[in-house]
């Protein structure tokens, strides 16, 4: 990863954070000096991860990414109605909710170990045009995964739209996540 990547990670509007040690340019610059392999997406999720992402409330409305790429075999979109359009392409997810949805949508970003320290990048765009929607975003990592994940999230709401969003991280100590949100 080149030093230029620091500017990509921070963007031109980087601000100081309360936990400056964690988000400092020096820490991020150190990350950019490491050599990363591309994170493999065809890796199997261990049973312990599968159990932790199986939320009864989101069955049929779960979209799973493994190391930044869509994983159809772990996703379950069978209960998603026609009011919700989902498109995924090369690490980019776009969700358009036309008129709200009664049940939450779960987005899972799993980091699993590869042969070498790895990096994944993904972007998510959520567009709620009207009505009320609920989103559960879960970042989860398997033990032994030496991974850096970079996740950009962009949310847009229509004039009469509401979004309740829950984002939680259950990552192993060896997994780092840089998540940026644009509202």
Short mmCIF file of N, CA and C in Angstrom, two decimals:
data_model
loop_
_atom_site.label_atom_id
_atom_site.label_comp_id
_atom_site.label_asym_id
_atom_site.label_seq_id
_atom_site.Cartn_x
_atom_site.Cartn_y
_atom_site.Cartn_z
N UNK A 1 0.86 -1.16 0.00
CA UNK A 1 0.00 0.00 0.00
C UNK A 1 0.91 1.22 0.00
N UNK A 2 0.65 2.15 -0.84
CA UNK A 2 1.50 3.32 -0.95
C UNK A 2 1.08 4.38 0.05
N UNK A 3 1.97 5.34 0.30
CA UNK A 3 1.66 6.43 1.21
C UNK A 3 0.47 7.25 0.72
N UNK A 4 0.24 7.25 -0.57
CA UNK A 4 -0.90 7.97 -1.14
C UNK A 4 -2.20 7.40 -0.57
N UNK A 5 -2.17 6.14 -0.20
CA UNK A 5 -3.36 5.52 0.34
C UNK A 5 -3.83 6.22 1.61
N UNK A 6 -2.90 6.83 2.35
CA UNK A 6 -3.28 7.56 3.55
C UNK A 6 -4.28 8.65 3.21
N UNK A 7 -4.03 9.38 2.14
CA UNK A 7 -4.96 10.43 1.73
C UNK A 7 -6.30 9.84 1.35
N UNK A 8 -6.29 8.66 0.72
CA UNK A 8 -7.54 8.01 0.36
C UNK A 8 -8.30 7.57 1.61
N UNK A 9 -7.57 7.05 2.61
CA UNK A 9 -8.21 6.60 3.83
C UNK A 9 -8.78 7.77 4.62
N UNK A 10 -8.02 8.86 4.71
CA UNK A 10 -8.44 9.99 5.51
C UNK A 10 -9.35 10.95 4.77
N UNK A 11 -9.18 11.03 3.47
CA UNK A 11 -9.92 12.03 2.71
C UNK A 11 -9.37 13.41 3.01
N UNK A 12 -9.80 14.37 2.30
CA UNK A 12 -9.25 15.71 2.47
C UNK A 12 -9.85 16.44 3.66
N UNK A 13 -10.87 15.88 4.29
CA UNK A 13 -11.52 16.58 5.39
C UNK A 13 -11.35 15.84 6.72
N UNK A 14 -10.19 15.21 6.91
CA UNK A 14 -9.94 14.49 8.16
C UNK A 14 -9.97 15.47 9.33
N UNK A 15 -10.61 15.06 10.40
CA UNK A 15 -10.72 15.91 11.59
C UNK A 15 -10.12 15.18 12.77
N UNK A 16 -9.73 15.96 13.78
CA UNK A 16 -9.24 15.37 15.00
C UNK A 16 -10.37 14.60 15.68
N UNK A 17 -10.04 13.54 16.36
CA UNK A 17 -11.01 12.74 17.07
C UNK A 17 -10.65 12.76 18.56
N UNK A 18 -11.61 12.41 19.41
CA UNK A 18 -11.32 12.34 20.84
C UNK A 18 -10.25 11.29 21.12
N UNK A 19 -10.33 10.17 20.44
CA UNK A 19 -9.32 9.12 20.61
C UNK A 19 -8.22 9.35 19.58
N UNK A 20 -7.49 10.43 19.74
CA UNK A 20 -6.53 10.82 18.71
C UNK A 20 -5.47 9.76 18.46
N UNK A 21 -5.10 8.99 19.49
CA UNK A 21 -4.09 7.95 19.28
C UNK A 21 -4.58 6.91 18.30
N UNK A 22 -5.86 6.64 18.33
CA UNK A 22 -6.42 5.58 17.49
C UNK A 22 -6.62 6.03 16.05
N UNK A 23 -6.94 7.30 15.86
CA UNK A 23 -7.24 7.81 14.54
C UNK A 23 -6.16 8.75 14.01
N UNK A 24 -5.02 8.74 14.64
CA UNK A 24 -3.99 9.69 14.26
C UNK A 24 -3.42 9.37 12.88
N UNK A 25 -2.92 10.42 12.26
CA UNK A 25 -2.28 10.22 10.96
C UNK A 25 -1.07 9.31 11.08
N UNK A 26 -0.37 9.38 12.20
CA UNK A 26 0.80 8.52 12.38
C UNK A 26 0.39 7.05 12.40
N UNK A 27 -0.69 6.74 13.10
CA UNK A 27 -1.15 5.34 13.15
C UNK A 27 -1.59 4.87 11.78
N UNK A 28 -2.32 5.72 11.07
CA UNK A 28 -2.77 5.33 9.74
C UNK A 28 -1.60 5.25 8.77
N UNK A 29 -0.64 6.14 8.92
CA UNK A 29 0.55 6.09 8.07
C UNK A 29 1.30 4.77 8.30
N UNK A 30 1.38 4.34 9.56
CA UNK A 30 2.03 3.06 9.87
C UNK A 30 1.29 1.90 9.18
N UNK A 31 -0.03 1.98 9.15
CA UNK A 31 -0.80 0.94 8.45
C UNK A 31 -0.47 0.94 6.96
N UNK A 32 -0.31 2.11 6.39
CA UNK A 32 -0.04 2.18 4.95
C UNK A 32 1.35 1.67 4.60
N UNK A 33 2.24 1.57 5.58
CA UNK A 33 3.58 1.07 5.31
C UNK A 33 3.64 -0.46 5.29
N UNK A 34 2.59 -1.09 5.78
CA UNK A 34 2.55 -2.54 5.78
C UNK A 34 2.22 -3.07 4.40
N UNK A 35 2.64 -4.28 4.16
CA UNK A 35 2.28 -4.94 2.91
C UNK A 35 1.04 -5.78 3.16
N UNK A 36 0.05 -5.58 2.32
CA UNK A 36 -1.20 -6.30 2.43
C UNK A 36 -1.43 -7.12 1.18
N UNK A 37 -2.00 -8.29 1.38
CA UNK A 37 -2.46 -9.09 0.24
C UNK A 37 -3.94 -8.76 0.06
N UNK A 38 -4.42 -8.97 -1.15
CA UNK A 38 -5.86 -8.80 -1.36
C UNK A 38 -6.58 -9.86 -0.55
N UNK A 39 -7.62 -9.47 0.15
CA UNK A 39 -8.35 -10.41 0.99
C UNK A 39 -9.17 -11.35 0.12
N UNK A 40 -9.07 -12.63 0.39
CA UNK A 40 -9.83 -13.62 -0.37
C UNK A 40 -11.29 -13.59 0.04
N UNK A 41 -12.18 -13.70 -0.92
CA UNK A 41 -13.61 -13.67 -0.60
C UNK A 41 -14.25 -15.06 -0.65
N UNK A 42 -13.52 -16.03 -1.15
CA UNK A 42 -14.09 -17.37 -1.27
C UNK A 42 -13.82 -18.22 -0.03
N UNK A 43 -13.40 -17.57 1.04
CA UNK A 43 -13.09 -18.28 2.27
C UNK A 43 -14.37 -18.63 3.02
N UNK A 44 -14.35 -19.78 3.67
CA UNK A 44 -15.51 -20.24 4.40
C UNK A 44 -15.64 -19.52 5.74
N UNK A 45 -16.87 -19.23 6.12
CA UNK A 45 -17.11 -18.64 7.44
C UNK A 45 -17.19 -19.77 8.46
N UNK A 46 -16.47 -19.64 9.57
CA UNK A 46 -16.55 -20.67 10.60
C UNK A 46 -17.93 -20.71 11.24
N UNK A 47 -18.27 -21.85 11.81
CA UNK A 47 -19.59 -22.03 12.44
C UNK A 47 -19.84 -20.98 13.52
N UNK A 48 -18.80 -20.59 14.25
CA UNK A 48 -18.97 -19.59 15.32
C UNK A 48 -19.45 -18.25 14.76
N UNK A 49 -18.98 -17.89 13.57
CA UNK A 49 -19.43 -16.64 12.93
C UNK A 49 -20.86 -16.81 12.43
N UNK A 50 -21.13 -17.93 11.80
CA UNK A 50 -22.48 -18.17 11.28
C UNK A 50 -23.53 -18.09 12.38
N UNK A 51 -23.20 -18.60 13.55
CA UNK A 51 -24.13 -18.53 14.68
C UNK A 51 -24.35 -17.08 15.12
N UNK A 52 -23.29 -16.28 15.12
CA UNK A 52 -23.39 -14.90 15.61
C UNK A 52 -24.07 -13.96 14.62
N UNK A 53 -24.13 -14.32 13.35
CA UNK A 53 -24.82 -13.46 12.40
C UNK A 53 -26.27 -13.87 12.18
N UNK A 54 -26.65 -15.01 12.70
CA UNK A 54 -28.02 -15.51 12.51
C UNK A 54 -28.96 -14.86 13.52
N UNK A 55 -29.51 -13.72 13.15
CA UNK A 55 -30.47 -13.03 13.99
C UNK A 55 -31.87 -13.42 13.53
N UNK A 56 -32.68 -14.01 14.39
CA UNK A 56 -34.02 -14.44 13.97
C UNK A 56 -34.83 -13.31 13.32
N UNK A 57 -34.64 -12.10 13.80
CA UNK A 57 -35.42 -10.96 13.30
C UNK A 57 -35.06 -10.58 11.87
N UNK A 58 -33.89 -11.00 11.38
CA UNK A 58 -33.46 -10.61 10.03
C UNK A 58 -33.39 -11.79 9.07
N UNK A 59 -33.88 -12.93 9.48
CA UNK A 59 -33.86 -14.08 8.56
C UNK A 59 -34.65 -13.72 7.31
N UNK A 60 -34.03 -13.97 6.16
CA UNK A 60 -34.63 -13.63 4.88
C UNK A 60 -34.30 -12.22 4.42
N UNK A 61 -33.60 -11.45 5.26
CA UNK A 61 -33.22 -10.08 4.94
C UNK A 61 -31.79 -9.82 5.38
N UNK A 62 -30.89 -10.72 5.00
CA UNK A 62 -29.49 -10.64 5.40
C UNK A 62 -28.60 -10.64 4.16
N UNK A 63 -27.71 -9.65 4.08
CA UNK A 63 -26.74 -9.56 2.99
C UNK A 63 -25.36 -9.67 3.63
N UNK A 64 -24.57 -10.63 3.16
CA UNK A 64 -23.28 -10.92 3.79
C UNK A 64 -22.14 -10.65 2.81
N UNK A 65 -21.12 -9.98 3.31
CA UNK A 65 -19.88 -9.76 2.58
C UNK A 65 -18.77 -10.45 3.36
N UNK A 66 -17.93 -11.19 2.66
CA UNK A 66 -16.77 -11.83 3.28
C UNK A 66 -15.53 -11.15 2.71
N UNK A 67 -14.76 -10.57 3.59
CA UNK A 67 -13.56 -9.81 3.20
C UNK A 67 -13.87 -8.83 2.07
N UNK A 68 -14.99 -8.13 2.23
CA UNK A 68 -15.33 -7.05 1.32
C UNK A 68 -16.10 -7.40 0.07
N UNK A 69 -16.28 -8.68 -0.22
CA UNK A 69 -17.02 -9.07 -1.43
C UNK A 69 -18.29 -9.83 -1.06
N UNK A 70 -19.33 -9.59 -1.86
CA UNK A 70 -20.63 -10.22 -1.63
C UNK A 70 -20.48 -11.74 -1.60
N UNK A 71 -21.12 -12.35 -0.59
CA UNK A 71 -21.08 -13.81 -0.43
C UNK A 71 -22.50 -14.35 -0.53
N UNK A 72 -22.87 -14.76 -1.72
CA UNK A 72 -24.23 -15.24 -1.97
C UNK A 72 -24.58 -16.44 -1.09
N UNK A 73 -23.61 -17.33 -0.87
CA UNK A 73 -23.92 -18.55 -0.13
C UNK A 73 -24.29 -18.29 1.32
N UNK A 74 -23.92 -17.13 1.89
CA UNK A 74 -24.26 -16.80 3.27
C UNK A 74 -25.38 -15.78 3.36
N UNK A 75 -25.73 -15.16 2.27
CA UNK A 75 -26.80 -14.16 2.24
C UNK A 75 -28.14 -14.86 2.10
N UNK A 76 -29.16 -14.22 2.64
CA UNK A 76 -30.52 -14.74 2.52
C UNK A 76 -31.43 -13.53 2.28
N UNK A 77 -31.89 -13.38 1.05
CA UNK A 77 -32.73 -12.23 0.68
C UNK A 77 -34.15 -12.68 0.31
N UNK A 78 -34.54 -13.86 0.76
CA UNK A 78 -35.82 -14.45 0.37
C UNK A 78 -37.04 -13.68 0.86
N UNK A 79 -36.91 -12.89 1.92
CA UNK A 79 -38.06 -12.16 2.47
C UNK A 79 -38.03 -10.67 2.12
N UNK A 80 -37.12 -10.26 1.27
CA UNK A 80 -37.05 -8.85 0.89
C UNK A 80 -38.13 -8.56 -0.14
N UNK A 81 -38.91 -7.52 0.12
CA UNK A 81 -40.04 -7.19 -0.75
C UNK A 81 -39.59 -6.37 -1.95
N UNK A 82 -40.52 -6.16 -2.87
CA UNK A 82 -40.21 -5.41 -4.09
C UNK A 82 -39.97 -3.92 -3.82
N UNK A 83 -40.30 -3.45 -2.62
CA UNK A 83 -40.03 -2.05 -2.26
C UNK A 83 -38.55 -1.80 -1.97
N UNK A 84 -37.76 -2.87 -1.91
CA UNK A 84 -36.34 -2.76 -1.61
C UNK A 84 -35.55 -3.31 -2.79
N UNK A 85 -34.73 -2.46 -3.38
CA UNK A 85 -33.88 -2.88 -4.51
C UNK A 85 -32.44 -2.98 -4.00
N UNK A 86 -31.80 -4.10 -4.32
CA UNK A 86 -30.43 -4.35 -3.88
C UNK A 86 -29.57 -4.64 -5.09
N UNK A 87 -28.43 -3.97 -5.15
CA UNK A 87 -27.48 -4.22 -6.23
C UNK A 87 -26.10 -4.30 -5.59
N UNK A 88 -25.34 -5.31 -5.97
CA UNK A 88 -23.97 -5.46 -5.47
C UNK A 88 -23.06 -5.72 -6.66
N UNK A 89 -21.92 -5.04 -6.61
CA UNK A 89 -20.98 -5.17 -7.72
C UNK A 89 -19.57 -4.83 -7.22
N UNK A 90 -18.67 -5.78 -7.28
CA UNK A 90 -17.25 -5.57 -6.95
C UNK A 90 -17.04 -4.81 -5.64
N UNK A 91 -17.64 -5.27 -4.56
CA UNK A 91 -17.42 -4.63 -3.27
C UNK A 91 -18.27 -3.41 -3.02
N UNK A 92 -19.19 -3.10 -3.91
CA UNK A 92 -20.08 -1.95 -3.72
C UNK A 92 -21.51 -2.48 -3.60
N UNK A 93 -22.18 -2.04 -2.53
CA UNK A 93 -23.56 -2.43 -2.29
C UNK A 93 -24.42 -1.17 -2.35
N UNK A 94 -25.52 -1.25 -3.11
CA UNK A 94 -26.49 -0.17 -3.16
C UNK A 94 -27.84 -0.73 -2.76
N UNK A 95 -28.47 -0.08 -1.76
CA UNK A 95 -29.78 -0.48 -1.29
C UNK A 95 -30.70 0.73 -1.44
N UNK A 96 -31.76 0.56 -2.19
CA UNK A 96 -32.76 1.63 -2.36
C UNK A 96 -34.07 1.11 -1.76
N UNK A 97 -34.55 1.84 -0.77
CA UNK A 97 -35.80 1.49 -0.10
C UNK A 97 -36.83 2.52 -0.54
N UNK A 98 -37.78 2.09 -1.37
CA UNK A 98 -38.72 3.01 -2.00
C UNK A 98 -39.75 3.57 -1.02
N UNK A 99 -40.33 2.72 -0.19
CA UNK A 99 -41.39 3.21 0.69
C UNK A 99 -41.31 2.57 2.07
N UNK A 100 -40.12 2.52 2.61
CA UNK A 100 -39.93 1.95 3.93
C UNK A 100 -40.05 0.44 3.91
N UNK A 101 -39.78 -0.17 5.03
CA UNK A 101 -39.94 -1.61 5.16
C UNK A 101 -40.25 -1.93 6.61
N UNK A 102 -41.10 -2.91 6.81
CA UNK A 102 -41.59 -3.25 8.14
C UNK A 102 -40.53 -3.95 8.99
N UNK A 103 -39.67 -4.71 8.36
CA UNK A 103 -38.67 -5.50 9.08
C UNK A 103 -37.27 -4.98 8.77
N UNK A 104 -36.32 -5.17 9.71
CA UNK A 104 -34.96 -4.66 9.49
C UNK A 104 -34.20 -5.43 8.41
N UNK A 105 -33.26 -4.74 7.82
CA UNK A 105 -32.33 -5.32 6.86
C UNK A 105 -30.98 -5.44 7.57
N UNK A 106 -30.35 -6.61 7.48
CA UNK A 106 -29.06 -6.84 8.14
C UNK A 106 -27.96 -6.90 7.10
N UNK A 107 -26.94 -6.08 7.29
CA UNK A 107 -25.73 -6.11 6.46
C UNK A 107 -24.59 -6.63 7.31
N UNK A 108 -23.97 -7.71 6.86
CA UNK A 108 -22.89 -8.34 7.62
C UNK A 108 -21.59 -8.20 6.83
N UNK A 109 -20.54 -7.72 7.49
CA UNK A 109 -19.21 -7.61 6.89
C UNK A 109 -18.27 -8.46 7.74
N UNK A 110 -17.95 -9.65 7.22
CA UNK A 110 -17.12 -10.61 7.95
C UNK A 110 -15.67 -10.55 7.46
N UNK A 111 -14.76 -10.53 8.43
CA UNK A 111 -13.33 -10.59 8.12
C UNK A 111 -12.80 -11.93 8.59
N UNK A 112 -12.23 -12.69 7.66
CA UNK A 112 -11.71 -14.02 7.99
C UNK A 112 -10.25 -14.11 7.57
N UNK A 113 -9.49 -14.99 8.25
CA UNK A 113 -8.06 -15.07 7.96
C UNK A 113 -7.76 -15.57 6.56
N UNK A 114 -6.71 -15.01 6.00
CA UNK A 114 -6.19 -15.45 4.71
C UNK A 114 -4.75 -15.91 4.95
N UNK A 115 -4.05 -16.27 3.89
CA UNK A 115 -2.68 -16.75 4.02
C UNK A 115 -1.73 -15.66 4.52
N UNK A 116 -2.05 -14.40 4.25
CA UNK A 116 -1.19 -13.29 4.66
C UNK A 116 -2.06 -12.16 5.19
N UNK A 117 -1.43 -11.20 5.86
CA UNK A 117 -2.15 -10.02 6.30
C UNK A 117 -2.83 -9.39 5.09
N UNK A 118 -4.13 -9.12 5.22
CA UNK A 118 -4.88 -8.71 4.03
C UNK A 118 -5.68 -7.44 4.26
N UNK A 119 -6.11 -6.89 3.14
CA UNK A 119 -6.87 -5.64 3.10
C UNK A 119 -8.11 -5.86 2.25
N UNK A 120 -9.24 -5.36 2.72
CA UNK A 120 -10.43 -5.32 1.87
C UNK A 120 -11.04 -3.93 1.96
N UNK A 121 -11.68 -3.53 0.86
CA UNK A 121 -12.34 -2.24 0.79
C UNK A 121 -13.72 -2.45 0.19
N UNK A 122 -14.70 -1.75 0.72
CA UNK A 122 -16.05 -1.84 0.21
C UNK A 122 -16.77 -0.52 0.43
N UNK A 123 -17.85 -0.33 -0.29
CA UNK A 123 -18.67 0.87 -0.15
C UNK A 123 -20.14 0.46 -0.12
N UNK A 124 -20.91 1.14 0.70
CA UNK A 124 -22.33 0.87 0.80
C UNK A 124 -23.08 2.18 0.65
N UNK A 125 -24.09 2.18 -0.20
CA UNK A 125 -24.97 3.33 -0.37
C UNK A 125 -26.37 2.91 0.04
N UNK A 126 -26.95 3.64 0.98
CA UNK A 126 -28.31 3.38 1.45
C UNK A 126 -29.15 4.60 1.07
N UNK A 127 -30.24 4.38 0.36
CA UNK A 127 -31.13 5.45 -0.06
C UNK A 127 -32.55 5.09 0.36
N UNK A 128 -33.06 5.80 1.36
CA UNK A 128 -34.44 5.60 1.80
C UNK A 128 -35.24 6.75 1.21
N UNK A 129 -36.12 6.42 0.27
CA UNK A 129 -36.85 7.47 -0.44
C UNK A 129 -38.04 7.99 0.35
N UNK A 130 -38.76 7.13 1.05
CA UNK A 130 -39.87 7.56 1.90
C UNK A 130 -40.16 6.46 2.91
N UNK A 131 -40.90 6.80 3.93
CA UNK A 131 -41.26 5.82 4.94
C UNK A 131 -40.16 5.60 5.96
N UNK A 132 -40.34 4.56 6.76
CA UNK A 132 -39.42 4.23 7.84
C UNK A 132 -38.71 2.92 7.53
N UNK A 133 -37.40 2.91 7.75
CA UNK A 133 -36.61 1.69 7.53
C UNK A 133 -35.67 1.49 8.71
N UNK A 134 -35.28 0.24 8.91
CA UNK A 134 -34.34 -0.10 9.97
C UNK A 134 -33.20 -0.91 9.36
N UNK A 135 -31.99 -0.55 9.74
CA UNK A 135 -30.80 -1.19 9.20
C UNK A 135 -29.92 -1.67 10.36
N UNK A 136 -29.47 -2.90 10.27
CA UNK A 136 -28.53 -3.45 11.24
C UNK A 136 -27.25 -3.77 10.48
N UNK A 137 -26.18 -3.07 10.83
CA UNK A 137 -24.88 -3.29 10.18
C UNK A 137 -23.96 -3.95 11.20
N UNK A 138 -23.47 -5.13 10.85
CA UNK A 138 -22.66 -5.92 11.77
C UNK A 138 -21.29 -6.18 11.15
N UNK A 139 -20.24 -5.80 11.88
CA UNK A 139 -18.87 -6.11 11.48
C UNK A 139 -18.37 -7.18 12.43
N UNK A 140 -17.93 -8.28 11.86
CA UNK A 140 -17.54 -9.44 12.67
C UNK A 140 -16.25 -10.02 12.12
N UNK A 141 -15.39 -10.50 12.99
CA UNK A 141 -14.12 -11.05 12.54
C UNK A 141 -13.78 -12.34 13.25
N UNK A 142 -13.19 -13.25 12.51
CA UNK A 142 -12.77 -14.53 13.06
C UNK A 142 -11.41 -14.38 13.74
N UNK A 143 -11.19 -15.16 14.78
CA UNK A 143 -9.89 -15.16 15.43
C UNK A 143 -8.82 -15.55 14.43
N UNK A 144 -7.68 -14.90 14.53
CA UNK A 144 -6.57 -15.19 13.64
C UNK A 144 -6.59 -14.41 12.35
N UNK A 145 -7.60 -13.60 12.15
CA UNK A 145 -7.69 -12.80 10.92
C UNK A 145 -6.87 -11.54 11.09
N UNK A 146 -5.78 -11.43 10.36
CA UNK A 146 -5.01 -10.19 10.36
C UNK A 146 -5.45 -9.40 9.14
N UNK A 147 -6.46 -8.55 9.36
CA UNK A 147 -7.16 -7.90 8.26
C UNK A 147 -7.35 -6.43 8.58
N UNK A 148 -7.23 -5.61 7.55
CA UNK A 148 -7.64 -4.21 7.62
C UNK A 148 -8.82 -4.05 6.67
N UNK A 149 -9.95 -3.65 7.19
CA UNK A 149 -11.13 -3.39 6.37
C UNK A 149 -11.37 -1.90 6.27
N UNK A 150 -11.69 -1.43 5.08
CA UNK A 150 -12.02 -0.03 4.85
C UNK A 150 -13.43 0.00 4.27
N UNK A 151 -14.35 0.63 5.01
CA UNK A 151 -15.75 0.60 4.62
C UNK A 151 -16.31 2.02 4.57
N UNK A 152 -16.76 2.44 3.41
CA UNK A 152 -17.39 3.74 3.22
C UNK A 152 -18.90 3.52 3.16
N UNK A 153 -19.64 4.34 3.91
CA UNK A 153 -21.09 4.24 3.94
C UNK A 153 -21.66 5.61 3.59
N UNK A 154 -22.58 5.63 2.65
CA UNK A 154 -23.27 6.87 2.28
C UNK A 154 -24.76 6.65 2.46
N UNK A 155 -25.40 7.55 3.20
CA UNK A 155 -26.82 7.45 3.48
C UNK A 155 -27.52 8.69 2.95
N UNK A 156 -28.59 8.48 2.19
CA UNK A 156 -29.42 9.60 1.75
C UNK A 156 -30.88 9.28 2.11
N UNK A 157 -31.57 10.31 2.57
CA UNK A 157 -32.96 10.16 2.97
C UNK A 157 -33.82 11.12 2.17
N UNK A 158 -34.96 10.63 1.72
CA UNK A 158 -35.93 11.48 1.05
C UNK A 158 -36.58 12.41 2.06
N UNK A 159 -37.41 13.35 1.59
CA UNK A 159 -38.00 14.35 2.48
C UNK A 159 -38.88 13.77 3.59
N UNK A 160 -39.55 12.68 3.36
CA UNK A 160 -40.43 12.08 4.37
C UNK A 160 -39.88 10.73 4.84
N UNK A 161 -38.58 10.55 4.79
CA UNK A 161 -37.98 9.25 5.11
C UNK A 161 -37.31 9.28 6.48
N UNK A 162 -37.29 8.10 7.11
CA UNK A 162 -36.61 7.92 8.39
C UNK A 162 -35.81 6.62 8.33
N UNK A 163 -34.66 6.63 8.98
CA UNK A 163 -33.82 5.43 9.04
C UNK A 163 -33.30 5.27 10.46
N UNK A 164 -33.59 4.13 11.06
CA UNK A 164 -32.97 3.74 12.32
C UNK A 164 -31.82 2.81 11.96
N UNK A 165 -30.62 3.18 12.32
CA UNK A 165 -29.45 2.38 11.96
C UNK A 165 -28.70 1.97 13.21
N UNK A 166 -28.37 0.70 13.25
CA UNK A 166 -27.56 0.14 14.33
C UNK A 166 -26.30 -0.40 13.70
N UNK A 167 -25.17 -0.01 14.22
CA UNK A 167 -23.89 -0.52 13.71
C UNK A 167 -23.11 -1.04 14.89
N UNK A 168 -22.71 -2.32 14.81
CA UNK A 168 -21.88 -2.83 15.88
C UNK A 168 -20.73 -3.64 15.34
N UNK A 169 -19.69 -3.64 16.16
CA UNK A 169 -18.45 -4.30 15.77
C UNK A 169 -18.13 -5.39 16.77
N UNK A 170 -17.89 -6.58 16.26
CA UNK A 170 -17.51 -7.73 17.07
C UNK A 170 -16.29 -8.35 16.39
N UNK A 171 -15.20 -7.57 16.41
CA UNK A 171 -14.00 -7.95 15.68
C UNK A 171 -12.93 -8.51 16.62
N UNK A 172 -12.16 -9.44 16.11
CA UNK A 172 -11.02 -9.98 16.85
C UNK A 172 -9.98 -8.87 17.01
N UNK A 173 -9.09 -9.02 17.97
CA UNK A 173 -8.06 -8.01 18.23
C UNK A 173 -7.14 -7.77 17.04
N UNK A 174 -7.04 -8.72 16.14
CA UNK A 174 -6.13 -8.59 15.00
C UNK A 174 -6.80 -8.00 13.77
N UNK A 175 -8.07 -7.61 13.90
CA UNK A 175 -8.80 -7.01 12.78
C UNK A 175 -8.96 -5.52 13.04
N UNK A 176 -8.63 -4.71 12.05
CA UNK A 176 -8.82 -3.27 12.14
C UNK A 176 -9.86 -2.86 11.11
N UNK A 177 -10.68 -1.90 11.47
CA UNK A 177 -11.72 -1.42 10.58
C UNK A 177 -11.70 0.10 10.55
N UNK A 178 -11.64 0.64 9.36
CA UNK A 178 -11.79 2.09 9.17
C UNK A 178 -13.13 2.27 8.47
N UNK A 179 -14.07 2.88 9.18
CA UNK A 179 -15.42 3.06 8.63
C UNK A 179 -15.71 4.55 8.56
N UNK A 180 -16.07 5.00 7.38
CA UNK A 180 -16.42 6.42 7.16
C UNK A 180 -17.87 6.48 6.74
N UNK A 181 -18.59 7.46 7.32
CA UNK A 181 -20.00 7.59 6.98
C UNK A 181 -20.27 9.00 6.48
N UNK A 182 -21.01 9.07 5.40
CA UNK A 182 -21.40 10.33 4.78
C UNK A 182 -22.92 10.40 4.84
N UNK A 183 -23.43 11.43 5.48
CA UNK A 183 -24.88 11.59 5.57
C UNK A 183 -25.35 12.69 4.66
#
